[in-house]
Short mmCIF file of C-alpha atoms and ligand atoms in Angstrom, two decimals:
data_model
loop_
_atom_site.label_atom_id
_atom_site.label_comp_id
_atom_site.label_asym_id
_atom_site.label_seq_id
_atom_site.Cartn_x
_atom_site.Cartn_y
_atom_site.Cartn_z
CA MET A 24 -74.58 61.85 138.69
CA LYS A 25 -75.99 63.67 141.69
CA ARG A 26 -73.66 66.60 140.96
CA LEU A 27 -74.81 66.65 137.32
CA ILE A 28 -78.48 66.80 138.33
CA HIS A 29 -77.64 69.60 140.76
CA VAL A 30 -75.94 71.59 137.99
CA ILE A 31 -78.87 71.01 135.60
CA PHE A 32 -81.25 72.34 138.26
CA GLN A 33 -79.04 75.37 138.78
CA VAL A 34 -78.93 76.10 135.06
CA ALA A 35 -82.71 75.72 134.74
CA ALA A 36 -83.24 78.01 137.72
CA LEU A 37 -80.93 80.61 136.22
CA ILE A 38 -82.70 80.59 132.90
CA SER A 39 -86.17 80.80 134.42
CA LEU A 40 -85.34 83.34 137.12
CA SER A 41 -83.16 85.81 135.38
CA GLY A 42 -82.40 84.65 131.85
CA CYS A 43 -83.21 87.42 129.45
CA ALA A 44 -83.32 91.16 129.29
CA THR A 45 -84.18 93.30 126.28
CA ASN A 46 -81.49 95.48 124.81
CA PRO A 47 -83.19 98.85 124.20
CA ALA A 48 -80.74 99.73 121.43
CA THR A 49 -81.71 96.73 119.30
CA GLY A 50 -84.99 95.49 120.82
CA ARG A 51 -83.43 92.02 120.93
CA LYS A 52 -83.33 89.66 123.88
CA VAL A 53 -79.94 89.35 125.54
CA PHE A 54 -78.73 86.99 128.22
CA ASP A 55 -78.05 88.82 131.47
CA TYR A 56 -78.11 87.04 134.80
CA TYR A 57 -77.95 90.20 136.91
CA SER A 58 -81.10 91.85 138.21
CA TRP A 59 -81.47 95.64 138.13
CA ASP A 60 -81.14 95.66 141.95
CA GLU A 61 -77.77 93.95 141.62
CA GLU A 62 -76.68 96.43 138.93
CA VAL A 63 -77.60 99.32 141.22
CA LYS A 64 -75.59 97.78 144.09
CA ILE A 65 -72.55 97.22 141.88
CA GLY A 66 -72.77 100.81 140.63
CA GLN A 67 -73.06 102.26 144.11
CA GLN A 68 -70.06 100.25 145.27
CA THR A 69 -68.05 101.42 142.26
CA LEU A 70 -68.94 105.04 143.00
CA SER A 71 -68.08 104.60 146.66
CA VAL A 72 -64.62 103.15 145.80
CA ASN A 73 -64.01 106.07 143.44
CA GLU A 74 -65.12 108.64 146.02
CA GLN A 75 -62.72 107.14 148.59
CA GLN A 76 -59.89 107.17 146.05
CA MET A 77 -60.55 110.79 145.16
CA HIS A 78 -60.84 111.79 148.81
CA LYS A 79 -57.48 110.10 149.59
CA SER A 80 -55.76 112.18 146.94
CA GLY A 81 -57.39 115.39 148.12
CA VAL A 82 -59.86 115.77 145.23
CA PRO A 83 -63.13 117.20 146.59
CA VAL A 84 -66.64 116.65 145.34
CA ASN A 85 -67.63 119.88 143.59
CA ARG A 86 -70.46 121.59 145.50
CA ASP A 87 -70.88 124.48 143.05
CA THR A 88 -74.66 124.47 143.34
CA ALA A 89 -75.34 126.19 140.01
CA ARG A 90 -73.12 123.80 138.04
CA VAL A 91 -74.38 120.71 139.87
CA ALA A 92 -78.02 121.76 139.37
CA GLN A 93 -77.33 122.27 135.66
CA ILE A 94 -75.91 118.73 135.32
CA GLN A 95 -78.69 117.20 137.42
CA GLU A 96 -81.32 118.88 135.26
CA ILE A 97 -79.78 117.32 132.12
CA VAL A 98 -79.63 113.88 133.78
CA HIS A 99 -83.22 114.24 134.97
CA ARG A 100 -84.58 115.22 131.56
CA ILE A 101 -82.73 112.46 129.69
CA THR A 102 -83.38 109.65 132.17
CA ALA A 103 -87.10 110.54 132.24
CA VAL A 104 -87.34 109.62 128.53
CA SER A 105 -84.93 106.66 128.73
CA ASP A 106 -86.02 103.02 128.70
CA ASN A 107 -85.52 102.70 132.46
CA PRO A 108 -86.67 105.93 134.13
CA GLN A 109 -87.23 104.04 137.40
CA LEU A 110 -83.50 103.60 138.18
CA PRO A 111 -81.99 105.70 141.01
CA TYR A 112 -79.81 107.82 138.70
CA ASN A 113 -77.41 110.15 140.47
CA VAL A 114 -74.46 112.23 139.43
CA THR A 115 -71.38 113.36 141.34
CA LEU A 116 -69.17 116.19 140.07
CA PHE A 117 -65.51 115.89 141.02
CA GLN A 118 -63.33 118.99 141.24
CA THR A 119 -60.42 117.72 139.17
CA ASN A 120 -58.95 118.45 135.75
CA ILE A 121 -59.76 114.96 134.39
CA VAL A 122 -61.54 115.38 131.04
CA ASN A 123 -64.18 112.66 131.31
CA ALA A 124 -67.55 111.40 132.51
CA ALA A 125 -68.52 107.83 133.31
CA ALA A 126 -71.52 105.81 134.41
CA ALA A 127 -71.34 102.73 136.60
CA PRO A 128 -74.05 100.04 136.26
CA GLY A 129 -77.48 101.00 137.60
CA GLY A 130 -77.12 104.76 137.03
CA SER A 131 -74.35 106.06 139.35
CA MET A 132 -72.60 108.67 137.23
CA MET A 133 -69.45 110.71 137.62
CA VAL A 134 -68.60 113.94 135.86
CA PHE A 135 -65.09 115.36 136.15
CA GLN A 136 -64.68 119.12 136.04
CA GLY A 137 -62.01 118.99 133.29
CA LEU A 138 -64.75 118.13 130.80
CA TYR A 139 -65.69 121.84 130.88
CA ASP A 140 -62.14 123.15 130.53
CA PRO A 141 -62.23 125.74 127.71
CA LYS A 142 -58.80 124.69 126.38
CA VAL A 143 -58.49 120.93 126.83
CA GLY A 144 -62.09 119.91 127.67
CA LEU A 145 -64.81 118.61 125.38
CA VAL A 146 -68.09 120.34 126.19
CA ALA A 147 -68.98 124.01 125.86
CA ASP A 148 -72.75 124.14 126.43
CA ASN A 149 -75.77 122.24 127.75
CA ASP A 150 -76.50 120.45 124.47
CA GLU A 151 -72.94 119.12 124.34
CA MET A 152 -73.10 118.02 127.97
CA ALA A 153 -76.42 116.31 127.17
CA ALA A 154 -74.66 114.45 124.35
CA VAL A 155 -72.01 113.09 126.75
CA LEU A 156 -74.55 112.25 129.47
CA GLY A 157 -76.98 110.73 126.93
CA HIS A 158 -74.17 108.42 125.80
CA GLU A 159 -73.43 107.39 129.41
CA ILE A 160 -77.12 106.90 130.25
CA ALA A 161 -77.42 104.70 127.16
CA HIS A 162 -74.58 102.47 128.48
CA VAL A 163 -76.58 102.08 131.71
CA ASN A 164 -79.80 101.23 129.88
CA CYS A 165 -78.06 98.69 127.64
CA ARG A 166 -76.48 97.14 130.78
CA HIS A 167 -73.17 97.02 128.96
CA VAL A 168 -71.00 96.16 131.98
CA THR A 169 -72.96 93.14 133.17
CA ARG A 170 -73.67 91.99 129.62
CA GLN A 171 -69.95 91.85 128.99
CA ILE A 172 -69.52 89.70 132.09
CA CYS A 173 -72.39 87.41 131.08
CA ILE A 174 -71.04 86.96 127.57
CA ALA A 175 -67.47 86.42 128.70
CA THR A 176 -68.02 84.02 131.57
CA SER A 177 -68.73 80.44 130.69
CA PHE A 178 -72.17 79.13 131.41
CA GLY A 179 -70.61 76.93 134.07
CA ALA A 180 -69.17 79.95 135.80
CA ALA A 181 -72.54 81.64 135.56
CA THR A 182 -74.20 78.91 137.58
CA GLU A 183 -71.74 79.48 140.38
CA VAL A 184 -72.78 83.10 140.69
CA GLY A 185 -76.09 82.06 142.25
CA ALA A 186 -77.73 84.37 144.72
CA GLU A 187 -74.45 85.60 146.23
CA ILE A 188 -74.04 88.11 143.47
CA LEU A 189 -71.81 90.42 145.42
CA ALA A 190 -69.68 87.68 146.94
CA ARG A 191 -65.92 87.94 146.54
CA LYS A 192 -65.85 85.82 143.38
CA ASN A 193 -68.32 88.07 141.63
CA HIS A 194 -66.47 91.21 142.66
CA GLN A 195 -63.59 89.91 140.61
CA GLN A 196 -65.84 89.53 137.57
CA VAL A 197 -67.14 93.07 138.01
CA ALA A 198 -63.60 94.39 138.49
CA TRP A 199 -62.64 92.65 135.29
CA ALA A 200 -65.29 94.62 133.37
CA LEU A 201 -64.09 97.91 134.84
CA ARG A 202 -60.94 99.66 133.75
CA GLY A 203 -58.49 101.13 136.22
CA VAL A 204 -57.46 104.62 135.18
CA PHE A 205 -54.73 106.43 137.02
CA ALA A 206 -55.37 109.93 138.22
CA ALA A 207 -53.93 112.13 140.92
CA GLY A 208 -52.14 109.22 142.56
CA THR A 209 -55.27 107.09 142.68
CA THR A 210 -56.80 104.30 140.63
CA LEU A 211 -60.33 105.08 139.53
CA LEU A 212 -62.69 102.43 138.25
CA ILE A 213 -64.55 103.22 135.08
CA PRO A 214 -66.29 100.78 132.73
CA ALA A 215 -64.31 99.44 129.78
CA TYR A 216 -66.41 99.05 126.63
CA GLY A 217 -65.74 97.65 123.20
CA ARG A 218 -66.39 99.31 119.86
CA HIS A 219 -69.79 97.60 119.54
CA GLU A 220 -71.00 98.92 122.91
CA GLU A 221 -69.73 102.40 122.05
CA ALA A 222 -71.71 102.39 118.80
CA GLU A 223 -74.87 101.30 120.64
CA ALA A 224 -74.39 104.02 123.27
CA ASP A 225 -73.85 106.67 120.56
CA HIS A 226 -77.01 105.62 118.76
CA LEU A 227 -79.33 105.29 121.75
CA GLY A 228 -77.79 108.22 123.64
CA THR A 229 -78.33 110.60 120.72
CA LEU A 230 -81.98 109.55 120.41
CA TYR A 231 -82.43 109.99 124.19
CA MET A 232 -80.95 113.50 124.24
CA ALA A 233 -83.07 114.56 121.26
CA ARG A 234 -86.20 113.09 122.87
CA ALA A 235 -85.36 115.15 125.97
CA GLY A 236 -85.31 118.32 123.83
CA TYR A 237 -81.53 118.78 123.40
CA ASP A 238 -80.18 119.57 119.95
CA PRO A 239 -78.67 116.29 118.65
CA ARG A 240 -76.25 118.18 116.38
CA ALA A 241 -74.22 118.62 119.59
CA ALA A 242 -73.43 114.87 119.56
CA VAL A 243 -72.08 115.06 116.02
CA ARG A 244 -70.10 118.16 116.97
CA ILE A 245 -68.36 116.79 120.07
CA TRP A 246 -67.48 113.38 118.64
CA LYS A 247 -66.12 115.14 115.54
CA ARG A 248 -64.03 117.26 117.89
CA ALA A 249 -62.88 114.08 119.64
CA MET A 250 -61.99 112.55 116.25
CA GLU A 251 -59.87 115.59 115.42
CA GLN A 252 -58.05 115.22 118.74
CA ALA A 253 -57.54 111.47 118.36
CA GLY A 254 -53.93 110.42 118.04
CA GLY A 255 -52.82 113.29 120.25
CA LYS A 256 -51.19 112.73 123.60
CA HIS A 257 -53.93 112.00 126.13
CA ASP A 258 -53.51 110.40 129.51
CA SER A 259 -55.45 107.25 130.37
CA THR A 260 -58.14 109.15 132.31
CA SER A 261 -59.16 111.27 129.34
CA ILE A 262 -62.40 110.81 127.42
CA PHE A 263 -60.23 110.90 124.28
CA ALA A 264 -58.46 107.76 125.53
CA THR A 265 -61.51 105.93 126.92
CA HIS A 266 -63.75 106.91 123.98
CA PRO A 267 -61.47 107.06 120.95
CA SER A 268 -63.42 108.58 118.09
CA ASP A 269 -62.86 107.89 114.42
CA LYS A 270 -64.42 108.66 111.05
CA ALA A 271 -66.77 105.67 111.18
CA ARG A 272 -68.17 106.79 114.53
CA TYR A 273 -68.68 110.35 113.30
CA GLU A 274 -70.32 109.17 110.07
CA ALA A 275 -72.70 106.84 111.94
CA LEU A 276 -73.85 109.82 114.04
CA LEU A 277 -74.28 111.90 110.91
CA ARG A 278 -76.50 109.19 109.37
CA LEU A 279 -78.58 109.08 112.55
CA LEU A 280 -79.18 112.84 112.61
CA PRO A 281 -82.46 112.92 110.59
CA ASP A 282 -84.05 110.31 112.94
CA ALA A 283 -82.73 112.14 116.00
CA MET A 284 -84.18 115.40 114.66
CA GLU A 285 -87.60 113.77 114.35
CA GLU A 286 -87.35 112.74 118.03
CA TYR A 287 -86.48 116.34 118.88
CA ARG A 288 -89.40 117.67 116.82
CA LYS A 289 -91.87 115.24 118.46
CA THR A 290 -90.88 116.63 121.87
CA THR A 291 -90.61 120.32 121.08
CA GLY A 292 -92.98 120.71 118.11
CA HIS A 293 -90.25 122.21 115.90
CA TYR A 294 -86.71 121.66 114.63
CA PRO A 295 -83.84 123.47 116.38
CA PRO A 296 -82.98 126.90 114.95
CA GLY A 297 -81.08 126.77 111.68
CA TYR A 298 -81.78 123.09 110.97
CA ASP A 299 -82.79 122.29 107.41
CA PRO A 300 -84.06 118.69 106.94
CA ALA A 301 -82.92 118.85 103.29
CA HIS A 302 -79.33 119.47 104.48
CA PRO A 303 -79.00 117.62 107.81
CA ALA A 304 -75.22 117.85 108.19
CA PRO A 305 -74.29 120.47 110.79
ZN1 ZN B 408 -68.98 104.99 125.94
#
């Protein structure tokens, strides 16, 4: 009986202290028992593990100041108009041929140089990079990693999390929501999302990039390109493997384009060159 009362108190405390967050993609309340501070800590730890792994295999952090400044500028502009501009967003560029970008909880992001590769990469200009980063920043704002943990763990397990959020037990839960991808003799941790989370990140990310003044047609363009490359041989680190694109995804982005263009127009005062609202398809 005493144990039962204890558990009831724990559950009540959890609900009152941390219970609900709002999902910016839907405006609906979602159950998430992590605080933003905890998300930031988890993200920083994930980034630190990945940096150590990369260092071990001889992959340096890219210090090309022009390229890094270009990426930081995109991150800065998009996060400023996101739902959580207060987060300590940061981006690290790794000098490796991996074709991908990823965001850990709380805003720690990684871009891999291969994304820019003219032959096998995905992005060719700033608008396209903004589309990829907008998508990643949307995952952060929707708190997709911790939401997955909260949905998947039983309520009973949730009560055991308590204040020791980064205790060993919880590390396992976080590790469960991250995918190990194998690159250059290392195992990198990147978040593993389902189709539903991907659709939310596409939607919100495209609105964010447009609101930041980047041409949202770039999002349609790159995910169409990804769709055309789907089914090919891609290793597990590739954005084509971690973000498989299909017709439904491309069509959803196409449907969103008129709304995204209005966001762009509100920011810049005009549509991007060559855009005709009567014929929105790029
Ligand atoms: Zn994604």
